[in-house]
mmCIF file of C-alpha atoms and ligand atoms in Angstrom:
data_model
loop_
_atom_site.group_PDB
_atom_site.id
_atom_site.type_symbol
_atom_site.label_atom_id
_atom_site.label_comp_id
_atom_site.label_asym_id
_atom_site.label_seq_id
_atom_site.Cartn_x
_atom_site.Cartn_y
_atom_site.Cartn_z
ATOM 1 C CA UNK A 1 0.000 0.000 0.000
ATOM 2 C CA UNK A 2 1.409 3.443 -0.685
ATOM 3 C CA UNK A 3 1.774 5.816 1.965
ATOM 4 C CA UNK A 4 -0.946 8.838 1.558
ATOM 5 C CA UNK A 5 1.345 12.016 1.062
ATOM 6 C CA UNK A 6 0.660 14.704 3.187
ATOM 7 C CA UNK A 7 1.876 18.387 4.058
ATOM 8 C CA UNK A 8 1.123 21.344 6.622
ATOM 9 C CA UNK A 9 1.803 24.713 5.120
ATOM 10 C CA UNK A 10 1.858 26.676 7.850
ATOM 11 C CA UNK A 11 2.469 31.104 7.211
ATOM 12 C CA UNK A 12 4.302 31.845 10.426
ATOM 13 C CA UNK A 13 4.298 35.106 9.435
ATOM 14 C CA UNK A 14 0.837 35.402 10.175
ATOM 15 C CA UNK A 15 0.637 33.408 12.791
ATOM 16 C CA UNK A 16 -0.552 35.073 16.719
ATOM 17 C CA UNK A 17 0.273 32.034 18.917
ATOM 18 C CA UNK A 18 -3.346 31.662 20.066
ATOM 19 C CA UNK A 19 -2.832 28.401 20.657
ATOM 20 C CA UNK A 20 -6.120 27.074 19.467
ATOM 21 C CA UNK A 21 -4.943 24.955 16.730
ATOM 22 C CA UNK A 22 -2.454 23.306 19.335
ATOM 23 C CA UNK A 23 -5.621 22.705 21.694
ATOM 24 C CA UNK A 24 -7.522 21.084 19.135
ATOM 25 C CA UNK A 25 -5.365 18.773 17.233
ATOM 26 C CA UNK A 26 -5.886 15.265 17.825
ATOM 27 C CA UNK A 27 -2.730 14.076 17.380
ATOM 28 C CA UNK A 28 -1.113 16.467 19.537
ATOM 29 C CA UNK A 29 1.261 17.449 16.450
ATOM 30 C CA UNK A 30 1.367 21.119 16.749
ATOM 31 C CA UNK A 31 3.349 23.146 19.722
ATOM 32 C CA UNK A 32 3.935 27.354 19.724
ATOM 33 C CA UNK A 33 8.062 27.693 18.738
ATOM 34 C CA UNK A 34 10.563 29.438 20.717
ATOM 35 C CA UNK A 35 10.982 32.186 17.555
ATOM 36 C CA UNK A 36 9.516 35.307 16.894
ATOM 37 C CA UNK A 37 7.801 35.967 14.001
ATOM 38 C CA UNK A 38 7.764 39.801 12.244
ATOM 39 C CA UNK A 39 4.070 40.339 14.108
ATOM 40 C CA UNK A 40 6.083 40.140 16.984
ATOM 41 C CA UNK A 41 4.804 36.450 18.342
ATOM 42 C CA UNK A 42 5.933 32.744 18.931
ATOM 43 C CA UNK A 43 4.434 30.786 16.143
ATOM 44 C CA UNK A 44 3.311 27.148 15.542
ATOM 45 C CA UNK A 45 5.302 24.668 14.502
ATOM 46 C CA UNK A 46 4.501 20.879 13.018
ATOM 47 C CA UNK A 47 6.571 19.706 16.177
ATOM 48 C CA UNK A 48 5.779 15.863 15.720
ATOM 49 C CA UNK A 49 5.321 15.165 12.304
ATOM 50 C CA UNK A 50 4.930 11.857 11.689
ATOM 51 C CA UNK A 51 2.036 12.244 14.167
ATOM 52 C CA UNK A 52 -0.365 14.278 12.392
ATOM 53 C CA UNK A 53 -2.433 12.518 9.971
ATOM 54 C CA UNK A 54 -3.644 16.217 7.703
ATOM 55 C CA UNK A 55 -7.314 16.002 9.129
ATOM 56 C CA UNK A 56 -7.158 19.606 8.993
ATOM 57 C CA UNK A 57 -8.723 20.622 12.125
ATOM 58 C CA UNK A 58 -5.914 22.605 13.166
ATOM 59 C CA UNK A 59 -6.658 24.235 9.738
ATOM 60 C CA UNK A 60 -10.338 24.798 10.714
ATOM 61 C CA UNK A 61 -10.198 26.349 13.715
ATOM 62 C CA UNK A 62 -7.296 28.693 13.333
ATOM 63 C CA UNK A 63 -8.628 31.829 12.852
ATOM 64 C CA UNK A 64 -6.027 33.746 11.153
ATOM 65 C CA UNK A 65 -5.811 30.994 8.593
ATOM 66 C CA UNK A 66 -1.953 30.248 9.416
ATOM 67 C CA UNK A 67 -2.704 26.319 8.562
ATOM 68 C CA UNK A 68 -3.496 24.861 5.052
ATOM 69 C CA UNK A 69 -3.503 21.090 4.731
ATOM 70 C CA UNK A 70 -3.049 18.866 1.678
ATOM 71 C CA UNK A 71 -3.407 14.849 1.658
ATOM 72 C CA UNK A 72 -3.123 12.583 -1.415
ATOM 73 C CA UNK A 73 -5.005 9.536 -1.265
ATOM 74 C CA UNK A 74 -3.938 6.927 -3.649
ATOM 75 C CA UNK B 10 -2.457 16.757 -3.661
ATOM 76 C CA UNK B 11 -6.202 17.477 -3.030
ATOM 77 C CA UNK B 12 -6.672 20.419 0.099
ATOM 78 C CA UNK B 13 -8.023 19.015 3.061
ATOM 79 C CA UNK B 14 -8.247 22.891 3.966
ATOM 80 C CA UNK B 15 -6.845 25.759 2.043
ATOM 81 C CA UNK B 16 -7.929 29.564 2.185
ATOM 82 C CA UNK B 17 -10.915 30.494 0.550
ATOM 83 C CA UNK B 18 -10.864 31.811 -2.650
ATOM 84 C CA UNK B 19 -12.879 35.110 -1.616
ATOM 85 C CA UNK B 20 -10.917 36.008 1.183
ATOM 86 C CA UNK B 21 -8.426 38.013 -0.615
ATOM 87 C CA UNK B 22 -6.541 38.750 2.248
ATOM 88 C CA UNK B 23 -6.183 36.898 5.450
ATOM 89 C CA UNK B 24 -3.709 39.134 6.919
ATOM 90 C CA UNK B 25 -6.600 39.812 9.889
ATOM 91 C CA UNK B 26 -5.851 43.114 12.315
ATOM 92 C CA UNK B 27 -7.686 40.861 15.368
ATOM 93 C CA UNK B 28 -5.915 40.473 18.421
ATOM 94 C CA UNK B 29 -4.572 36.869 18.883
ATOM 95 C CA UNK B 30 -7.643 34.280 19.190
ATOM 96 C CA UNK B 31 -10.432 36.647 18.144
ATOM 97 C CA UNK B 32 -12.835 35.010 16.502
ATOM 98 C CA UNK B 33 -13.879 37.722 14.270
ATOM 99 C CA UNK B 34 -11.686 35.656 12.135
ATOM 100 C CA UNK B 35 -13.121 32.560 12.184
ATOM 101 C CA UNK B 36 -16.467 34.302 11.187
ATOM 102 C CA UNK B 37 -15.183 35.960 8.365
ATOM 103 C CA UNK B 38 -13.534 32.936 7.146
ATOM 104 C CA UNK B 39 -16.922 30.922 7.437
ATOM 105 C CA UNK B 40 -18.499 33.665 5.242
ATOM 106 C CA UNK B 41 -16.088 33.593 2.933
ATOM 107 C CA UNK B 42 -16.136 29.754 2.722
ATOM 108 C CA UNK B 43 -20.306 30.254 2.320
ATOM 109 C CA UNK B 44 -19.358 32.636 -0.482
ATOM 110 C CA UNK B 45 -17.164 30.354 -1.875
ATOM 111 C CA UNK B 46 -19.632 27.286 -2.063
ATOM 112 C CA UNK B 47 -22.294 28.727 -3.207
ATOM 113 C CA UNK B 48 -20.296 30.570 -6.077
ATOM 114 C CA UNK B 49 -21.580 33.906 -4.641
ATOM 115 C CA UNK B 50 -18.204 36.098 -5.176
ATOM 116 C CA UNK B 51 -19.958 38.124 -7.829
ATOM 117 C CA UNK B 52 -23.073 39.285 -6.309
ATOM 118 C CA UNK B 53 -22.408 38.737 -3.025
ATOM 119 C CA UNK B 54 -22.912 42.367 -1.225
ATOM 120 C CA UNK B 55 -21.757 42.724 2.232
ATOM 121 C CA UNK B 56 -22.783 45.777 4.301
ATOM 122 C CA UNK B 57 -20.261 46.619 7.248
ATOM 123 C CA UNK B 58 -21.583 47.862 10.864
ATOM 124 C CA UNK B 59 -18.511 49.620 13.147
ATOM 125 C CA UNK B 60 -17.177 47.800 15.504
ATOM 126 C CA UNK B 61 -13.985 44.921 15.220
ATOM 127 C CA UNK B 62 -15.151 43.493 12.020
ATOM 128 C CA UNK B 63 -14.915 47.205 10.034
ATOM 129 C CA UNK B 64 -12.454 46.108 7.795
ATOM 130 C CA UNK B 65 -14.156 43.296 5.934
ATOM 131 C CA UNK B 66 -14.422 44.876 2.738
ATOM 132 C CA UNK B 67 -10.373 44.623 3.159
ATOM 133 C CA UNK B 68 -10.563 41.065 3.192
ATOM 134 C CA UNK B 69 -13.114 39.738 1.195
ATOM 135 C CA UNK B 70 -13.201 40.505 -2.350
ATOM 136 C CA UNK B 71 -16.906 41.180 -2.953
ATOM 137 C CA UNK B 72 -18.422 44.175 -3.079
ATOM 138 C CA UNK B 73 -19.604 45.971 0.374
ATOM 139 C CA UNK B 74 -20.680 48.952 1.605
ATOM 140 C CA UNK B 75 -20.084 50.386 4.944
ATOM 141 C CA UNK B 76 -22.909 51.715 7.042
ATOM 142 C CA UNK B 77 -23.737 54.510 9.895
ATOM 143 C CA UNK B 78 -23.198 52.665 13.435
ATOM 144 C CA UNK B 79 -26.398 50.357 13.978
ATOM 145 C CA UNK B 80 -27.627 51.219 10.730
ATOM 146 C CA UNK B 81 -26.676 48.054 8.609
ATOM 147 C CA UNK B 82 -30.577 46.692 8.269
ATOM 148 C CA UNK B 83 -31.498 50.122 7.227
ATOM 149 C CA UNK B 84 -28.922 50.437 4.287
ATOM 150 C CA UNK B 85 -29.512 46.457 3.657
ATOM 151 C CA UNK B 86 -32.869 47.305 3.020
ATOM 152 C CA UNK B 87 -32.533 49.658 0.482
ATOM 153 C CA UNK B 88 -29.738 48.065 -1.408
ATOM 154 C CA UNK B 89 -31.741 44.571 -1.398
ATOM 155 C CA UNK B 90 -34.728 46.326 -2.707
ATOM 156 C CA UNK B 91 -32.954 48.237 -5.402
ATOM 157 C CA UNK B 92 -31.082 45.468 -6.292
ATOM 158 C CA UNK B 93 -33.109 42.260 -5.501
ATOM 159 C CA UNK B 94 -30.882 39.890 -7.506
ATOM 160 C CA UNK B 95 -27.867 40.966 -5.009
ATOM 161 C CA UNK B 96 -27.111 38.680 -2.256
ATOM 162 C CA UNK B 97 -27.181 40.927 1.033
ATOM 163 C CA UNK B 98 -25.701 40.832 4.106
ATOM 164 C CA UNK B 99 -24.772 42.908 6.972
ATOM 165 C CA UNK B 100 -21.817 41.799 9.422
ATOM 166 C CA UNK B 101 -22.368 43.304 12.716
ATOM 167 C CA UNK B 102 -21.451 43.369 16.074
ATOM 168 C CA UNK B 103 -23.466 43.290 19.427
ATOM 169 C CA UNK B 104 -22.688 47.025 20.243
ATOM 170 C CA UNK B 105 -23.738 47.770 16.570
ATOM 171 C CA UNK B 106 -27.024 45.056 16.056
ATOM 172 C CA UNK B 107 -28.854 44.946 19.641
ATOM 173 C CA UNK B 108 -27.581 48.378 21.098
ATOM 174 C CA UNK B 109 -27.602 51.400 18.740
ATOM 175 C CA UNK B 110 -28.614 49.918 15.917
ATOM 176 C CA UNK B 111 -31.871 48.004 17.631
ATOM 177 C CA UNK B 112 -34.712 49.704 16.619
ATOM 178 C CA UNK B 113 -33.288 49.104 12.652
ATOM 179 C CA UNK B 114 -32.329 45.767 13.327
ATOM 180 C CA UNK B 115 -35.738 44.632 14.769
ATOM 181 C CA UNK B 116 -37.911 46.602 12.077
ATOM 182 C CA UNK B 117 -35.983 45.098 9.248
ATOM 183 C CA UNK B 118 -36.674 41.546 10.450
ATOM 184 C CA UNK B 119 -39.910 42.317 11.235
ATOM 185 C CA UNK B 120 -40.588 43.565 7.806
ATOM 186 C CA UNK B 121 -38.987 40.374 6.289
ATOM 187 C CA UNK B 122 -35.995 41.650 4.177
ATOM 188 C CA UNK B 123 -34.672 38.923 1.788
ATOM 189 C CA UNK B 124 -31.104 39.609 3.705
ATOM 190 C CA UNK B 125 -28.739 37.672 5.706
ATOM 191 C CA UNK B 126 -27.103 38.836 9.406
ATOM 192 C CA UNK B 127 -24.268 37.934 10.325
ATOM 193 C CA UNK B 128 -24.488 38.750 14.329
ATOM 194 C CA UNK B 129 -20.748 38.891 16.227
ATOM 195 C CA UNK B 130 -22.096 38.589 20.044
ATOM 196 C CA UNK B 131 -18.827 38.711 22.125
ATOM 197 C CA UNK B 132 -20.834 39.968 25.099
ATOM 198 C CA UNK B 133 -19.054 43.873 25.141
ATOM 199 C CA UNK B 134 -17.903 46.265 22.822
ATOM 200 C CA UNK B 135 -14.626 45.408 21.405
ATOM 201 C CA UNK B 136 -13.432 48.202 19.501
ATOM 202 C CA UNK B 137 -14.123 51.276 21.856
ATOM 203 C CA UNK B 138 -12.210 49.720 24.664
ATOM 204 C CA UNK B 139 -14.691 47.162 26.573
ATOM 205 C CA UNK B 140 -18.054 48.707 27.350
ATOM 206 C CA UNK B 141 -20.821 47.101 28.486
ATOM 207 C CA UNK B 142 -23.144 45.949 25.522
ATOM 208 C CA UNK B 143 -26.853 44.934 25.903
ATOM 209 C CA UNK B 144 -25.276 41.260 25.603
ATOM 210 C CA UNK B 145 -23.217 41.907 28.341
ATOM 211 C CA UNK B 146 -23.705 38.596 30.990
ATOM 212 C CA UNK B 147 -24.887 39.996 34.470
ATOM 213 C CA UNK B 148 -22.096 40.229 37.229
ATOM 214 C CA UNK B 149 -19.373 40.800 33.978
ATOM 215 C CA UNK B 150 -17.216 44.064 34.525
ATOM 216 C CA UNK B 151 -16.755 45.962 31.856
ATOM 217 C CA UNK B 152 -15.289 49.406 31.504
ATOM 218 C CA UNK B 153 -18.782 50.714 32.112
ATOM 219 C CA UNK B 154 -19.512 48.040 34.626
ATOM 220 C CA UNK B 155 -16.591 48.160 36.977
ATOM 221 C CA UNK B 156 -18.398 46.287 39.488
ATOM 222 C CA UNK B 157 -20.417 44.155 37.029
ATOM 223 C CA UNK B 158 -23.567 44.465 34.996
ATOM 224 C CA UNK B 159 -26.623 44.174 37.288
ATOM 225 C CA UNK B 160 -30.125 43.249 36.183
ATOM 226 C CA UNK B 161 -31.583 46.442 38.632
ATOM 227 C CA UNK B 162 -29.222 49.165 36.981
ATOM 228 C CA UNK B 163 -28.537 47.706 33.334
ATOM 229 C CA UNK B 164 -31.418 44.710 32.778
ATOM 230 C CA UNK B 165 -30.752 41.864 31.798
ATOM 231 C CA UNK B 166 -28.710 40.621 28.495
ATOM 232 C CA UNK B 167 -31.062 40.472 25.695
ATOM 233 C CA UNK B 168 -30.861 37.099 23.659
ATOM 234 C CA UNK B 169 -31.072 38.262 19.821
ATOM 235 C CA UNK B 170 -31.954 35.058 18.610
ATOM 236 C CA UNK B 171 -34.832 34.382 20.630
ATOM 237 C CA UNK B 172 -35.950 37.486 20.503
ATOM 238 C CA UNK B 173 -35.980 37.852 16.439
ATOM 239 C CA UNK B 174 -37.458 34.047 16.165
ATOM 240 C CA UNK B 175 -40.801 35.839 17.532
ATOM 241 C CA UNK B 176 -41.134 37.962 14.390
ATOM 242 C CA UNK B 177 -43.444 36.578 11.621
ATOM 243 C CA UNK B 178 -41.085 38.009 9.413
ATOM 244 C CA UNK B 179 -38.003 36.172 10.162
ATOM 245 C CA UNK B 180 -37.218 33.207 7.764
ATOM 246 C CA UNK B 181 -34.746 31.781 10.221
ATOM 247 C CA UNK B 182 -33.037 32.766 13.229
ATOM 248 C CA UNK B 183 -30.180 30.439 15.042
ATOM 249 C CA UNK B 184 -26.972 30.766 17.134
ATOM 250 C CA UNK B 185 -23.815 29.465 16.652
ATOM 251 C CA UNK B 186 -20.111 29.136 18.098
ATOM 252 C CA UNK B 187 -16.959 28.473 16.706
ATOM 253 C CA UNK B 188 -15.245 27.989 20.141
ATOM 254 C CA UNK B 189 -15.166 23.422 19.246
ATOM 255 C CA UNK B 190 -14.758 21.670 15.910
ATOM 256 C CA UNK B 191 -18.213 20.139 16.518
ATOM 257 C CA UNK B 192 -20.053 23.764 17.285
ATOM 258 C CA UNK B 193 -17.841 25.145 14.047
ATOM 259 C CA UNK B 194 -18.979 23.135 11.801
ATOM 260 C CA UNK B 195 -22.401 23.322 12.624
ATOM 261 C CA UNK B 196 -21.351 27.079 12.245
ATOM 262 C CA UNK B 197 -20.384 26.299 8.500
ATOM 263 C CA UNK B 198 -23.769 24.803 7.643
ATOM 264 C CA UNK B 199 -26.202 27.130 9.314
ATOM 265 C CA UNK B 200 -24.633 30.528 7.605
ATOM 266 C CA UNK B 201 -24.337 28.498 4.313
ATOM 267 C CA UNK B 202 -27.987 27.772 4.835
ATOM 268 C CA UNK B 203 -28.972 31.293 5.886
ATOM 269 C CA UNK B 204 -27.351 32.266 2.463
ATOM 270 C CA UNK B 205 -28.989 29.708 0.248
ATOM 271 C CA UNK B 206 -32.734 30.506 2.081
ATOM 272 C CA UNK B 207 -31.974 34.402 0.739
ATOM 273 C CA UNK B 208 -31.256 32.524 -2.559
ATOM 274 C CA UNK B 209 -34.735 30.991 -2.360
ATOM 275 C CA UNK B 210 -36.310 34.493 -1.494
ATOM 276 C CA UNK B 211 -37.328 33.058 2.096
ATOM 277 C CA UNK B 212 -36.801 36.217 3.805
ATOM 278 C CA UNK B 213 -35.279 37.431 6.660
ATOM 279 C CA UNK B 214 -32.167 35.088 8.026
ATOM 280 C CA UNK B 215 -30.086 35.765 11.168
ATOM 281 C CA UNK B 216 -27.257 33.900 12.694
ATOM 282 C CA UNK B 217 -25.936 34.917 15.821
ATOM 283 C CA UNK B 218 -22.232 33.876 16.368
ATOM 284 C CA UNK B 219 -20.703 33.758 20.108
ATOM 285 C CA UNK B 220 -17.676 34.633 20.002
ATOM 286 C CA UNK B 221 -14.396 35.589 22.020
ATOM 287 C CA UNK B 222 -13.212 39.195 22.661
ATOM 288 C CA UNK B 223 -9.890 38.185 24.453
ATOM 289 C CA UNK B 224 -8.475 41.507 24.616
ATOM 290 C CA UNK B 225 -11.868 42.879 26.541
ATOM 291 C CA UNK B 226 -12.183 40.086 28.426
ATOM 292 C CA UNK B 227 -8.850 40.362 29.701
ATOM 293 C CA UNK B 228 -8.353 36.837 28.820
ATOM 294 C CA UNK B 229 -5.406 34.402 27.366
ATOM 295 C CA UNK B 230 -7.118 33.300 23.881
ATOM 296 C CA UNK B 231 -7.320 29.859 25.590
ATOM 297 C CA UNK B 232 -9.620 31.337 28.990
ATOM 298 C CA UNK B 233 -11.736 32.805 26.679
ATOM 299 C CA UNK B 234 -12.367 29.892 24.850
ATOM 300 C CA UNK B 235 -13.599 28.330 27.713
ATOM 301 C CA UNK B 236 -15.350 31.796 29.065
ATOM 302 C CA UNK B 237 -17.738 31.020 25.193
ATOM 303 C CA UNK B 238 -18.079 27.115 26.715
ATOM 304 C CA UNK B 239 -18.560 27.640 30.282
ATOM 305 C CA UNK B 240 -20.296 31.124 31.168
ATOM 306 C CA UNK B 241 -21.980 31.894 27.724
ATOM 307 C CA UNK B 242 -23.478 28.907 26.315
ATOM 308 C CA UNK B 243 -25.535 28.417 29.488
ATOM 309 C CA UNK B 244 -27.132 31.867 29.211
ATOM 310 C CA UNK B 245 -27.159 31.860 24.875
ATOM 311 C CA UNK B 246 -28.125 28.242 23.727
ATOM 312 C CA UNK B 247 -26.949 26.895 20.428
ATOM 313 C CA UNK B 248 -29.254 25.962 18.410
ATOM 314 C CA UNK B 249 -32.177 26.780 15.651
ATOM 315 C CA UNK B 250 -35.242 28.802 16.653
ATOM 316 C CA UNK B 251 -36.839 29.675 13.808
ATOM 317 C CA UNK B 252 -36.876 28.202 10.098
ATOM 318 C CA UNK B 253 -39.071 28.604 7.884
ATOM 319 C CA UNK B 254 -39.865 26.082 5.008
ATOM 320 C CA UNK B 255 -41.908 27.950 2.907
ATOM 321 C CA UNK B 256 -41.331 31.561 1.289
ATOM 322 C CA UNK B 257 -43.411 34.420 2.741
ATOM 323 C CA UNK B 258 -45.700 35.281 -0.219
ATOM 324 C CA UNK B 259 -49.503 35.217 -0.735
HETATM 325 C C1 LIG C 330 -22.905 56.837 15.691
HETATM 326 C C2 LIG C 330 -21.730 56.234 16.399
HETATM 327 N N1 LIG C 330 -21.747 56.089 17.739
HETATM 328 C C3 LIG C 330 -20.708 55.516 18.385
HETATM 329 C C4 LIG C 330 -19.623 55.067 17.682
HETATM 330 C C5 LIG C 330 -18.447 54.450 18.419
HETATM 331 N N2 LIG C 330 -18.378 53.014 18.269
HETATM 332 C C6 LIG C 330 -17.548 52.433 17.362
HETATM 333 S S1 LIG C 330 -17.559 50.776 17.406
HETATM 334 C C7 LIG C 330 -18.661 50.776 18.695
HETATM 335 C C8 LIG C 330 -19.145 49.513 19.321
HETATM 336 C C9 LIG C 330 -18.517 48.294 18.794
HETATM 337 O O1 LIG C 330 -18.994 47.181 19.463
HETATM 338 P P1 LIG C 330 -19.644 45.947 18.711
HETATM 339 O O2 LIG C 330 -20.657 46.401 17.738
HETATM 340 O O3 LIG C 330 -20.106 45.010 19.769
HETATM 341 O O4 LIG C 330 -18.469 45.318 17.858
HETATM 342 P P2 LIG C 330 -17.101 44.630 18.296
HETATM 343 O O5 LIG C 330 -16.054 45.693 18.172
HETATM 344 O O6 LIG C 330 -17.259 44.112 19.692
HETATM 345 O O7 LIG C 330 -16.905 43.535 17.310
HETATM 346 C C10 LIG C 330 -18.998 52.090 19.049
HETATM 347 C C11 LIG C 330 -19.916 52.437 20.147
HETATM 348 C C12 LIG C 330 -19.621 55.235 16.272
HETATM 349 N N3 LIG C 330 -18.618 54.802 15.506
HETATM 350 N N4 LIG C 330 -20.685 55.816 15.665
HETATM 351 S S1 LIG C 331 -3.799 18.257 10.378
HETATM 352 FE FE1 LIG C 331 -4.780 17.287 12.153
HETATM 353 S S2 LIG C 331 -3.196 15.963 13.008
HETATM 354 FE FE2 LIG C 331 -2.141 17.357 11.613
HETATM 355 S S3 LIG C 331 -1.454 19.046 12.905
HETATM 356 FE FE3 LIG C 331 -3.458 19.622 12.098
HETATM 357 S S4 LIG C 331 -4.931 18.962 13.635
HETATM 358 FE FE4 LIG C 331 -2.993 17.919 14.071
HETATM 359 S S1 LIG C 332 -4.589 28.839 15.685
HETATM 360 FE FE1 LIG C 332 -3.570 29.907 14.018
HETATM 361 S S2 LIG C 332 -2.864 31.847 14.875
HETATM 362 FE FE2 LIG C 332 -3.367 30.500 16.593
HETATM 363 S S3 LIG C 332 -1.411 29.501 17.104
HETATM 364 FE FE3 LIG C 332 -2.477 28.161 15.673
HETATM 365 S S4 LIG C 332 -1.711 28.741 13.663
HETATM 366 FE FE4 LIG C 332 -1.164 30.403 15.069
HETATM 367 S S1 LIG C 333 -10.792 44.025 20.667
HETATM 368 FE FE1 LIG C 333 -11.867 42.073 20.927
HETATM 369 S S2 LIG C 333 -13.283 41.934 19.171
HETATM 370 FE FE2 LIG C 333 -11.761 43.509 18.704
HETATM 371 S S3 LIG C 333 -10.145 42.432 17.546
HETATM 372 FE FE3 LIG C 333 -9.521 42.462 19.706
HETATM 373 S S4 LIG C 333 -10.294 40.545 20.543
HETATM 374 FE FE4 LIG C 333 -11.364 40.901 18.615
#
């Protein structure tokens, strides 16, 4: 079986560090970096991951739309 | 690779000026996704209150128009009835909707305008600095309420939803929060209905959104989340409390 492909793009630059997207995902994939972004605040990072599996609710709830998810399926 | 979630096409530009964990955000992306999936970009016509969510014509790439304070029901009206085949709809906030902007509000539902509101209830006016609003829960302290609103003083919060369902004219009325991926996506579907029943001429559709004022609240984006879960829920219940199936003619 192939693996599904999958990818996070995350724009730090407009992330806050609200945190919600870190709350919500399942996997517990996503944790707020040490670095600053231009706006001034820590940002997200994909900290585990093999863990996440692109369900895209980080992407849902974020509500500065950082997160965009992409999954192939074959 | 197919999106499992990627910005929608409408929202020209998601570089938001809300504070960290607003959810003024999250409602403007649901519109735009609404926009999006119902192909509305070109007649889509959104008409601004003041408050927070000002700057949506910055963001979304349809036209808009911005109204007086409170007034966004009153210039709705007129621009739906000039221009029937133009889907209308006002983004608003408590301050703007239930406090100044009341006696508009209620008239224009009550009349049954073919529009769509988009109601931001985050309990307190965010962009003037944290005043009490009419949504305002009792015992909160606002700038206006230092010791916290009290129902012998400053009555009681009004629920908009409730309220509106009451009016023969309203098509459908429901509240919403974005605060869990359950309550958001139930978010998605009732403003994407509210949009689709002004496509079918139904009338008059309202959808109040709780949401989080962090920076008011003087709140960490996550305490507020909870404040939506916890402290508003229990006085503004989710849910659907009017819909009508039929359009309002004779
Ligand atoms: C006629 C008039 N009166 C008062 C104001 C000042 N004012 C600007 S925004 C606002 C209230 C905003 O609160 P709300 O509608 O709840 O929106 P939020 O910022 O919380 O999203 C007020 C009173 C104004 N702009 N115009
Ligand atoms: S896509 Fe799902 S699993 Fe991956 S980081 Fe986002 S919420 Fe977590
Ligand atoms: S929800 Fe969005 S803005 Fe908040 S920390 Fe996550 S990516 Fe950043
Ligand atoms: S003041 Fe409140 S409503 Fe306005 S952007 Fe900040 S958090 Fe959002």
């Amino acid at each position: 079986m192939k693996k599904t492909e999958k990818k996070l793009t995350i724009h730090k630059e407009r992330c806050k560090g609200c945190q919600i997207c870190v709350l919500y995902c399942p996997k517990k994939a996503l944790s707020i970096g040490e670095k600053l972004n231009k706006l001034g605040y820590r940002y997200v990072v994909l900290s585990k991951e093999d863990a996440c599996t692109a369900c895209g609710i980080c992407a849902e709830m974020c509500p500065d739309v950082v997160i965009e998810v992409w999954r192939d399926n074959e | 690779m197919k999106a499992v979630y990627k910005k929608p096409e409408v929202l020209k530009n998601p570089c938001f000026h809300f504070c960290p964990g607003c959810h003024h955000g999250t409602v403007h992306k649901l519109v735009a996704e609404a926009i999006d999936s119902l192909n509305l970009k070109d007649s889509a016509l959104a008409v601004i209150g003041v408050g927070c969510g000002v700057f949506l014509y910055d963001y979304l790439d349809v036209d808009s128009l911005e109204a007086p304070h409170g007034r966004g029901l009153a210039v709705a009206t007129g621009v739906k009835r000039v221009r029937p085949e133009r889907i209308v709809f006002t983004y608003q906030g408590d301050g703007d909707l239930a406090s100044i902007g009341m006696a508009e509000s209620v008239h224009a539902a009550n009349r049954g305008e073919n529009v769509t509101v988009i109601f931001v209830n985050n309990t307190i006016y965010g962009m003037t600095g944290g005043q009490m609003a009419p949504t305002t829960l009792l015992g909160q302290v606002t700038t206006t309420s230092p010791y916290g609103r009290e129902f012998h003083r400053d009555g009681y919060p009004i629920r908009m939803a409730e309220m509106l369902a009451t009016l023969e004219g309203v098509a459908l009325s429901a509240r919403v929060s974005v605060c869990t991926p359950k309550y958001l996506f139930d978010a998605k579907k009732i403003i994407k209905k509210a949009f689709e029943m002004q496509l079918d001429n139904m009338g008059f559709t309202f959808v109040e959104v709780l949401s989080s004022c962090p920076t008011n609240w003087n709140m960490s984006s996550m305490d507020a989340l909870n404040r939506v879960k916890e402290e508003m829920i229990p006085f503004f219940p989710l849910g659907v409390f009017k819909e009508r199936k039929m359009p309002d003619v004779l």
